[in-house]
Coordinates of C-alpha atoms in Angstrom, one line a residue:
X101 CA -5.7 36.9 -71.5
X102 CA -2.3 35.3 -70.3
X103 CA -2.5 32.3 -69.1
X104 CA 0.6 31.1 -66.9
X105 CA 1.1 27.5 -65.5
X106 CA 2.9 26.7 -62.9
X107 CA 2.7 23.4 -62.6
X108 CA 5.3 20.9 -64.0
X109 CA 5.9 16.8 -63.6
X110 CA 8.8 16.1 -61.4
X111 CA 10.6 13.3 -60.1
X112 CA 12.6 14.5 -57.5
X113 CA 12.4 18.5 -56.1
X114 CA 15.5 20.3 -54.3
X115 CA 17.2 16.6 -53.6
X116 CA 13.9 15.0 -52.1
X117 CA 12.4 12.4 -54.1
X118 CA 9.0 12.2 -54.8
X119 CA 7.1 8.5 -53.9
X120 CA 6.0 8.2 -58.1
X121 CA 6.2 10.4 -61.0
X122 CA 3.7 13.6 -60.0
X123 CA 2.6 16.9 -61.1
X124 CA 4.0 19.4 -58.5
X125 CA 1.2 21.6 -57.8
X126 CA 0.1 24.5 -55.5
X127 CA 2.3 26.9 -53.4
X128 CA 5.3 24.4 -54.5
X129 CA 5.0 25.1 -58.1
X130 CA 4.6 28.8 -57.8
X131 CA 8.0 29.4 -55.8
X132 CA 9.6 27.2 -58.5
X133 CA 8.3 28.5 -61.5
X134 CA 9.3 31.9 -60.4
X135 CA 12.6 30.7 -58.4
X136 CA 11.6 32.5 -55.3
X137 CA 14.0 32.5 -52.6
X138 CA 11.2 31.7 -49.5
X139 CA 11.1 28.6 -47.4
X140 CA 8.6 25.7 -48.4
X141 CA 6.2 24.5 -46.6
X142 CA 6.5 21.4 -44.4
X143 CA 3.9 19.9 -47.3
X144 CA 3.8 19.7 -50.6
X145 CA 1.0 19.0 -53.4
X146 CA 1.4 16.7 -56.0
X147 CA -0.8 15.2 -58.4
X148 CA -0.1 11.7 -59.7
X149 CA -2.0 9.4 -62.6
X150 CA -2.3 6.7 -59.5
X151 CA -5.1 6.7 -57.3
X152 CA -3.1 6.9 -54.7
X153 CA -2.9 9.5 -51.4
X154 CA 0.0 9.5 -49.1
X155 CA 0.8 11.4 -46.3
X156 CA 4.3 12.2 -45.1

C-alpha cells in the first residue's frame, strides 16, 4: 500500500505568511505537493501545535 502525504510545515506559502509555524493541510497541500497549476481557494487549512483558530 503506498502511502503519500501531502502535508508539510510551512511558514510562509506563495509570498503570504502564515500567522505561526503550521502544517499546511487539505486542498492547499495537494496542489503543492503535486505543483498543480489551479487557483487556490480564498481559504486555506493549517494545522498548528497552538490551540489556536483564526479566521481570515
Amino acid at each position: 500500500m503506498d502511502t503519500t502525504t501531502f502535508s508539510q510545515e510551512i511558514n510562509v506559502f506563495h509570498g503570504k505568511i502564515a500567522p505561526e509555524k503550521a502544517i499546511l493541510v487539505g486542498y492547499g497541500a495537494v496542489t503543492e505537493a503535486l505543483q498543480l497549476q489551479i487557483p487556490f481557494p480564498n481559504k486555506l487549512s493549517l494545522i498548528s501545535k497552538k490551540k489556536t483558530e483564526l479566521r481570515r
